[in-house]
Short mmCIF file of C-alpha atoms in Angstrom, two decimals:
data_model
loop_
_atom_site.label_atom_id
_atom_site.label_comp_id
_atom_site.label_asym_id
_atom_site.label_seq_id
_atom_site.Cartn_x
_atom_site.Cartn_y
_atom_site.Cartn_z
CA UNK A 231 0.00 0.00 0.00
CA UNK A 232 0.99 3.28 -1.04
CA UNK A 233 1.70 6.00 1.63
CA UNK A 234 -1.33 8.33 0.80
CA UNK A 235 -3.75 4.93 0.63
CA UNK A 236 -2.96 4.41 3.91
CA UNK A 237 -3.02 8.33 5.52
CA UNK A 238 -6.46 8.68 3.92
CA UNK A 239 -7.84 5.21 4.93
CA UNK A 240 -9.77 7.13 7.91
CA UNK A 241 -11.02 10.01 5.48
CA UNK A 242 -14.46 9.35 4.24
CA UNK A 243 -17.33 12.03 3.04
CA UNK A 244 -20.62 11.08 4.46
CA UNK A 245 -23.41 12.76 4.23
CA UNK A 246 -21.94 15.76 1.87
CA UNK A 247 -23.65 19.08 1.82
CA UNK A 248 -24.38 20.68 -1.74
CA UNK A 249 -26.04 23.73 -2.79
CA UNK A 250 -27.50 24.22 -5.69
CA UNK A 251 -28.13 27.75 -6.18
CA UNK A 252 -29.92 30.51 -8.24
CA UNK A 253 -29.50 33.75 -7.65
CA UNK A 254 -29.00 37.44 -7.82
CA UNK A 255 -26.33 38.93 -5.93
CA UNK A 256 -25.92 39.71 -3.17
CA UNK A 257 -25.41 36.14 -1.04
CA UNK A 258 -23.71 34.67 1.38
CA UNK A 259 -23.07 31.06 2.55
CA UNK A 260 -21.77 30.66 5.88
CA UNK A 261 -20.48 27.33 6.81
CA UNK A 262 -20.25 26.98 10.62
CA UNK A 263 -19.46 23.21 11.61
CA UNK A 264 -15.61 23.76 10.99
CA UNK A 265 -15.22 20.32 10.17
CA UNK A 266 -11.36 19.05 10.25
CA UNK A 267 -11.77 18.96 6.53
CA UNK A 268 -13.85 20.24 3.86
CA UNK A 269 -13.62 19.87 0.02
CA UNK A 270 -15.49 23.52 -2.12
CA UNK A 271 -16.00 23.30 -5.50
CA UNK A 272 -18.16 25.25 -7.93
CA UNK A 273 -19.48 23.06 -10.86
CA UNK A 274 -21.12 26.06 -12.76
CA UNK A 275 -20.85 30.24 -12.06
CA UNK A 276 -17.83 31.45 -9.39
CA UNK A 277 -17.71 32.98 -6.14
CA UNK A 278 -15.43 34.04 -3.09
CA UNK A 279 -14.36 31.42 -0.52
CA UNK A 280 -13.46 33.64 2.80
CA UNK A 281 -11.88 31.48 5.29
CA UNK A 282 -11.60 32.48 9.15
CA UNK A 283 -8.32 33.87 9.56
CA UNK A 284 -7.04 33.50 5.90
CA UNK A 285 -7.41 35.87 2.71
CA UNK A 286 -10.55 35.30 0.30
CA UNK A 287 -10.39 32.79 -2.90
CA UNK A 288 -12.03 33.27 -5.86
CA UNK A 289 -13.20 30.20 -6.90
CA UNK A 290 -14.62 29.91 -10.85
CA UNK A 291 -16.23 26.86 -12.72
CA UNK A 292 -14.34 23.47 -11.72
CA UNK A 293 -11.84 25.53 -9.01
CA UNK A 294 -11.39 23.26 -5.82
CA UNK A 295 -10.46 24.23 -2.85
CA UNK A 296 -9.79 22.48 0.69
CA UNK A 297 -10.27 24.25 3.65
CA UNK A 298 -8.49 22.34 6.93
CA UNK A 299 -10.30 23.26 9.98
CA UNK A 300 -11.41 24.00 12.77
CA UNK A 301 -12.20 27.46 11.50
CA UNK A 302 -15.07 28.11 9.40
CA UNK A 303 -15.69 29.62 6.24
CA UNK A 304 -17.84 31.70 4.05
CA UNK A 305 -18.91 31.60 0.48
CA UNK A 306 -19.87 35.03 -0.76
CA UNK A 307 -20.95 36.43 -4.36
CA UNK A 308 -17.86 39.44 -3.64
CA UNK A 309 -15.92 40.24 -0.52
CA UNK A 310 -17.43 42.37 1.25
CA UNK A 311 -20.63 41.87 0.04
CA UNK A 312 -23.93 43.48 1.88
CA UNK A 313 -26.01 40.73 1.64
CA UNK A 314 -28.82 40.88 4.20
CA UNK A 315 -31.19 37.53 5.87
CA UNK A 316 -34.01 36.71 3.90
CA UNK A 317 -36.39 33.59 3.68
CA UNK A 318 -34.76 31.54 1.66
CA UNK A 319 -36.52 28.08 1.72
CA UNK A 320 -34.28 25.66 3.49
CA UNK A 321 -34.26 22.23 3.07
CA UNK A 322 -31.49 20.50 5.37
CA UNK A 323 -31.02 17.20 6.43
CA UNK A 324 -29.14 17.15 10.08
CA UNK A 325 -26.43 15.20 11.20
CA UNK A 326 -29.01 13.20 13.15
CA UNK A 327 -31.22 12.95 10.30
CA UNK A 328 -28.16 11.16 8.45
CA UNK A 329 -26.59 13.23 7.03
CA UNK A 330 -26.40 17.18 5.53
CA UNK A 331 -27.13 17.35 2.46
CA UNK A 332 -28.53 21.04 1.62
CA UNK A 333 -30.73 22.20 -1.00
CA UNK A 334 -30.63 26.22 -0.95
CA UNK A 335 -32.56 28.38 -3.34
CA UNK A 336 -32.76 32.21 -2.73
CA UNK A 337 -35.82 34.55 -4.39
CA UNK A 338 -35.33 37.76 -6.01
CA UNK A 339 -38.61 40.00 -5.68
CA UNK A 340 -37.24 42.02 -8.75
CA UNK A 341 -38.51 44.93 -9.31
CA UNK A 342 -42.27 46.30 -8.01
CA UNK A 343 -44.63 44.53 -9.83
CA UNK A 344 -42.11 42.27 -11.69
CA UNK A 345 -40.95 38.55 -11.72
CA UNK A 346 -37.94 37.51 -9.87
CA UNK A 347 -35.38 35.11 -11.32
CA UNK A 348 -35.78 32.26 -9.56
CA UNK A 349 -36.38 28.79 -11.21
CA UNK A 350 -34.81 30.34 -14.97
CA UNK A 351 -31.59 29.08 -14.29
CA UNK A 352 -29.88 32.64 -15.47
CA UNK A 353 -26.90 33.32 -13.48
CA UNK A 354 -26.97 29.96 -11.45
CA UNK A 355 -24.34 29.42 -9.23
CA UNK A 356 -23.66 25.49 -7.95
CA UNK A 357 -21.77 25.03 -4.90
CA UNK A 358 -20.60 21.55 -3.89
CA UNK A 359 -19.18 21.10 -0.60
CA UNK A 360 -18.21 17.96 1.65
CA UNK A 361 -17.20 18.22 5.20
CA UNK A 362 -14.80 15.31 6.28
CA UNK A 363 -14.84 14.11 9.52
CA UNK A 364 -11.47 12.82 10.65
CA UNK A 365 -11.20 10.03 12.78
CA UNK A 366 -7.32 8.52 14.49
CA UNK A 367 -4.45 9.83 14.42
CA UNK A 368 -3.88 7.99 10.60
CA UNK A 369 -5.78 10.67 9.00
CA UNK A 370 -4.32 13.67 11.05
CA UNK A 371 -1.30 13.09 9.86
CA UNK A 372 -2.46 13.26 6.38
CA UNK A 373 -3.96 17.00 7.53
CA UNK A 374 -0.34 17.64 9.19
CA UNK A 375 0.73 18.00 5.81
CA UNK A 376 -1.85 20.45 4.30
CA UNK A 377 -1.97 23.94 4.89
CA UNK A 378 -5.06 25.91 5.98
CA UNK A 379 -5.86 26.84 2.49
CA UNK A 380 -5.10 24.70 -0.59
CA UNK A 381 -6.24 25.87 -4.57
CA UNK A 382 -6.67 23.62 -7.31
CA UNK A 383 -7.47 25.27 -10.29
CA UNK A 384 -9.44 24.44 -13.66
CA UNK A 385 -8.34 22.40 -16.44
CA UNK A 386 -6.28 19.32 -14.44
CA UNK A 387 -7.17 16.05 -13.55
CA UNK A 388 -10.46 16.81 -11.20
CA UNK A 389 -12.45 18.32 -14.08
CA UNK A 390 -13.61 14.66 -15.52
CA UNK A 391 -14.48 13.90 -12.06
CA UNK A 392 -16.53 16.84 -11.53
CA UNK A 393 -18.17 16.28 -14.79
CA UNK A 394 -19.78 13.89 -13.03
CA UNK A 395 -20.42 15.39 -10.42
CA UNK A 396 -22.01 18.48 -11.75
CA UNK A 397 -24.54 15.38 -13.61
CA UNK A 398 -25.46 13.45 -10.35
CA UNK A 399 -26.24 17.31 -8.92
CA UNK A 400 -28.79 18.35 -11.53
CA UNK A 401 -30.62 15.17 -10.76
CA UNK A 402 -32.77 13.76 -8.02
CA UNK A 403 -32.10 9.62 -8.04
CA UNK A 404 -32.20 6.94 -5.69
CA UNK A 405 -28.39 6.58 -4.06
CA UNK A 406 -27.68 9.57 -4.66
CA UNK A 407 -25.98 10.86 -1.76
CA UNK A 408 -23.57 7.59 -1.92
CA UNK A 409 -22.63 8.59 -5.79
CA UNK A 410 -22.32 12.47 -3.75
CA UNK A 411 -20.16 11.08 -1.58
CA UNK A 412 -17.76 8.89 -3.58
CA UNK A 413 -16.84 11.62 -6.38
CA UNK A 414 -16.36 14.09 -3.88
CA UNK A 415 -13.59 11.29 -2.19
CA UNK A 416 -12.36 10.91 -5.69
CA UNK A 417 -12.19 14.83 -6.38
CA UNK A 418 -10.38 14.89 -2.82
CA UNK A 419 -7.96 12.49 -4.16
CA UNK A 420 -7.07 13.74 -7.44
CA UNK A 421 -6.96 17.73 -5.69
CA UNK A 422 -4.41 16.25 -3.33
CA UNK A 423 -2.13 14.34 -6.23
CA UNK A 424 -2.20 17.98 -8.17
CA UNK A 425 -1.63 20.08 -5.56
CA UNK A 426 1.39 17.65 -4.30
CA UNK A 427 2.57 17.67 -7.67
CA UNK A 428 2.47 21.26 -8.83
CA UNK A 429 5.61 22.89 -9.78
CA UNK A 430 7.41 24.64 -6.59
CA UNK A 431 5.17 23.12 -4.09
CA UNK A 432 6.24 21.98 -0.64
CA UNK A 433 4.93 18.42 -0.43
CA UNK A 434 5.17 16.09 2.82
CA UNK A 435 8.95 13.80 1.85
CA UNK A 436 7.28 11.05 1.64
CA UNK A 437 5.00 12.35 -0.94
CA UNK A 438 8.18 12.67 -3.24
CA UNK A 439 10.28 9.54 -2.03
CA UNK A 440 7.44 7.49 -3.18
CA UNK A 441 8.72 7.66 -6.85
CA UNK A 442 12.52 7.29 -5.87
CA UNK A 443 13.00 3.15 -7.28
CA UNK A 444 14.59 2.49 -4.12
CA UNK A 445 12.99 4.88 -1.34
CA UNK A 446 9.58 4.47 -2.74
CA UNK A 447 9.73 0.70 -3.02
CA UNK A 448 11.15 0.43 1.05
CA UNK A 449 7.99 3.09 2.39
CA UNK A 450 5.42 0.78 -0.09
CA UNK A 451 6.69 -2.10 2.06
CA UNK A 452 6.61 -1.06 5.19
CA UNK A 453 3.41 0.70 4.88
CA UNK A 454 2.04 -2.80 3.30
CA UNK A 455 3.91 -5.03 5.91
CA UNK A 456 4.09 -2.55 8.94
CA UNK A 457 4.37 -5.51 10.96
CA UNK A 458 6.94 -7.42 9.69
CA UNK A 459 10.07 -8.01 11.79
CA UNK A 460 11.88 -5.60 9.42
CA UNK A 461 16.01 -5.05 9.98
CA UNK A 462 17.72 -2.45 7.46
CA UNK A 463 19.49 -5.77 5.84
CA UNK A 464 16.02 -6.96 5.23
CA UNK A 465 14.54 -4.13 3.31
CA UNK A 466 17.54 -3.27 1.64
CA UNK A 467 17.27 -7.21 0.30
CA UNK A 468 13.56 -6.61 -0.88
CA UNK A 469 14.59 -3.33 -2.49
CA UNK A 470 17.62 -5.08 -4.54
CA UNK A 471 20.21 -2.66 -3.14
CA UNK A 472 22.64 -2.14 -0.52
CA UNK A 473 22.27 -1.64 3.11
CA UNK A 474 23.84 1.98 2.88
CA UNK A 475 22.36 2.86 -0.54
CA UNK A 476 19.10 1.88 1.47
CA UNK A 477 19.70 3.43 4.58
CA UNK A 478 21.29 6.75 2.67
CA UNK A 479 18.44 7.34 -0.16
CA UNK A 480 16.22 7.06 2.31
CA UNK A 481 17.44 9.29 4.93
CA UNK A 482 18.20 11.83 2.19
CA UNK A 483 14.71 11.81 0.50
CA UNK A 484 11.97 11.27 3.64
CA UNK A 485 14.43 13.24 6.22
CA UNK A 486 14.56 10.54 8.51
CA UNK A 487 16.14 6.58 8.61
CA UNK A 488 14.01 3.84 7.36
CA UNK A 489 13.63 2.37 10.83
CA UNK A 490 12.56 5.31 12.97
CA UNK A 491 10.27 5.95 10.04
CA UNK A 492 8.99 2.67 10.56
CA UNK A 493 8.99 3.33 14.51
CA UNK A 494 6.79 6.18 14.10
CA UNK A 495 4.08 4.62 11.21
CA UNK A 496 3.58 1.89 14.15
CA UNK A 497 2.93 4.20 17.02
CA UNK A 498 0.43 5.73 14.99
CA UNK A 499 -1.14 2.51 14.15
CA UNK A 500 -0.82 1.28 17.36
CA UNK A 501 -2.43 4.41 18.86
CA UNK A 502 -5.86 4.00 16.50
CA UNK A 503 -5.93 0.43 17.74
CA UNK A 504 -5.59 1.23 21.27
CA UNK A 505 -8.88 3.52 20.71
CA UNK A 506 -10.71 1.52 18.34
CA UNK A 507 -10.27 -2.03 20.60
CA UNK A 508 -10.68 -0.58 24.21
CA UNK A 509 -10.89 -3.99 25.30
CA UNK A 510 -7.66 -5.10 23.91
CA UNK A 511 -4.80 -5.40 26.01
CA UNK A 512 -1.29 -3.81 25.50
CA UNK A 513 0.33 -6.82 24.50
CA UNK A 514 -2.41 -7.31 21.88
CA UNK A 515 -1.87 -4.06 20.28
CA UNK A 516 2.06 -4.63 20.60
CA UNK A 517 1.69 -7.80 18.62
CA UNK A 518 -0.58 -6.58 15.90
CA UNK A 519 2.15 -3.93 15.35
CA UNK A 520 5.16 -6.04 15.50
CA UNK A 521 6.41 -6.19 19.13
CA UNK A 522 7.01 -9.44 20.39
CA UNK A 523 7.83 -7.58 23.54
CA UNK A 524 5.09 -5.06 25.54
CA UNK A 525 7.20 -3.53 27.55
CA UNK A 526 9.85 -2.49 24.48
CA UNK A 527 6.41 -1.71 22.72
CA UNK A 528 5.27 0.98 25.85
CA UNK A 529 9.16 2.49 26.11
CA UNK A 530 8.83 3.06 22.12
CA UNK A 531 5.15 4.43 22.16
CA UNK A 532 6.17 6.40 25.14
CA UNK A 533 9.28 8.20 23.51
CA UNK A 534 7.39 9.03 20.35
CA UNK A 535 3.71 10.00 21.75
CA UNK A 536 4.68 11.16 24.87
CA UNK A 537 2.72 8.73 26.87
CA UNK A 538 2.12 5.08 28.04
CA UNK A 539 -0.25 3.12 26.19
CA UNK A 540 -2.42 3.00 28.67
CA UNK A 541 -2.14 6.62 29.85
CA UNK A 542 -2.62 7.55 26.08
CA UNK A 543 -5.92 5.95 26.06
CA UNK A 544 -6.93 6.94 29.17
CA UNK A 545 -6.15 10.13 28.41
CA UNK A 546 -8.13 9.85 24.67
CA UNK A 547 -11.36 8.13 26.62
CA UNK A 548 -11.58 11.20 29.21
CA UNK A 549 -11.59 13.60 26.58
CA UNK A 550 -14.98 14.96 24.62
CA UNK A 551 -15.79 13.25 21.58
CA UNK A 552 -17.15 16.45 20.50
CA UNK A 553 -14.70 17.24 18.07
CA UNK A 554 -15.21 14.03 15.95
CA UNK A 555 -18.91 14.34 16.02
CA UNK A 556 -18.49 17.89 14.84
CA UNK A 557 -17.04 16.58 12.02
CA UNK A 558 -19.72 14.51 11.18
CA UNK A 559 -21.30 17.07 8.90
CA UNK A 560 -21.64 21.13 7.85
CA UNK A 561 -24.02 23.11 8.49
CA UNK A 562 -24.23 26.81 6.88
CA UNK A 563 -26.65 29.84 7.19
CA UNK A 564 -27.79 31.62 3.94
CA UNK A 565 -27.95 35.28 3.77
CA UNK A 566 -29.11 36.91 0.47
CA UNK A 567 -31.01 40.21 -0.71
#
């Protein structure tokens, strides 16, 4: 398994919120849940993205854009814009309904005596948007490598996908929050591959050791066989080279040795296991992660995490599950005039 496979095993959309709009200036979208992660993109018309704390994006037709949380965002028609509350006509699913998905339509009176343009589909704006909830510490470290605000424009890889996307929108069909949901995990994936790749971007090492014959072909194992009783000697032998062309092309391209990399994948595994199996004991989780010993297991997950196993979970169990359930889903107010 490749190293993004595995960071973004824990990163599902459920439930995504979409908008599909049409309207006369001035509006304004605000999404409050702050959800760890959410995925913006506008599948027909353009608009600002204003993120808490972080300049405004324009986003046009087929623009992405990711948004890490927890600080919420708006989506505007122009920064600054004076749109006021009206009735709008809200549809929303909650989080306890299932799931958010959001139909929001906003009426323009026009002028005295006139028609407004509602329903003509002149000057439609469709705003997709899928909040990510992010469970274990797997996935964080997937966000540890993003920054706040991350821009994908037209014209790459996404647009196919969002093709689609802008057809399973206009329609009203039977599963159609799963299809929802899967294209916008496909548009997350193929945003993530572009933005990794662009030309002078800062990507995570391991992003760009993966295509290094020898680097990329030790992290693939060890991310495949994480619990395999792995000695440099050993991977070097699977990779067809030397131990110190191993240990050096790796050191030089993911920062770190191929064994304390290793060290540090397993106390993250280990620390998902130790939340997801409360009943399992530390030897357990030691084992499934390839300690033969617990007590070498707790002074390794203790130098990297900071804690004991078992003060680790107790630690994770005392705290509010708030923040995951937050992520469950989006919520937004609409403003227009």
């Amino acid at each position: 398994m490749d190293a993004l496979s595995d960071l973004m095993r824990g990163v599902r959309a459920h439930g995504s919120l979409f908008g599909s709009t049409t309207l006369t200036p001035p509006w304004s979208l605000h999404f409050v849940d702050g959800a760890p992660l959410s995925l913006c993109t506008v599948v027909r018309g353009a608009g600002w993205i204003v993120p808490e704390d972080e300049p405004p994006v324009r986003l046009g037709a087929y623009d992405t854009l990711l948004v890490r949380g927890p600080g919420t965002f708006t989506f505007v028609d122009e920064v600054g814009t004076t749109a006021v509350p009206v009735e709008c006509g809200v549809e929303c699913a909650t989080p306890e309904q299932g799931g958010t998905r959001h139909r929001l339509g906003w009426h323009d009176p026009g002028p005295p005596g006139g028609h407004g343009t509602r329903g003509d589909g002149s000057g439609a704006t469709t705003l997709v948007v899928g909040a990510y909830p992010v469970h274990g510490e797997i996935s964080r470290r997937l966000l540890q490598a993003l920054p706040v605000v991350l821009r994908t424009p037209a014209g790459g890889s996404v647009d196919p996908v969002l093709d689609h996307l802008a057809a399973e929108v206009a329609v009203d069909a039977p599963g159609q929050q799963v299809v929802l949901d899967r294209l916008l995990d496909w548009v997350l994936v193929c945003t993530l591959r572009e933005f990794f790749d662009r030309p002078g971007g800062r990507p995570p090492t391991w992003w760009a050791a993966q295509r290094d014959p020898v680097a990329g072909t030790a992290l693939q194992l060890l991310h495949t066989e994480p619990a395999a009783p792995w000695t440099v000697a050993a991977l070097a032998e699977r990779c067809g080279v030397s131990r110190a062309t191993l240990a050096k092309r790796f050191n030089d391209l993911v920062g770190e040795p191929p064994l304390t990399y290793l060290t540090r994948w397993r106390m993250t595994l280990a620390a998902d296991l130790l939340l997801e199996r409360p009943t399992a004991t530390v030897a357990e989780v030691a084992r499934a992660v390839g300690y033969a010993d617990p007590f070498g297991f707790s002074a390794a997950f203790k130098r990297v995490r900071g804690l004991s196993p078992s003060g680790f979970r107790r630690t994770a169990a005392s705290a509010s599950p708030a923040a995951d359930l937050h992520a469950a889903g989006t919520g937004s107010t609409g403003r227009a005039r």
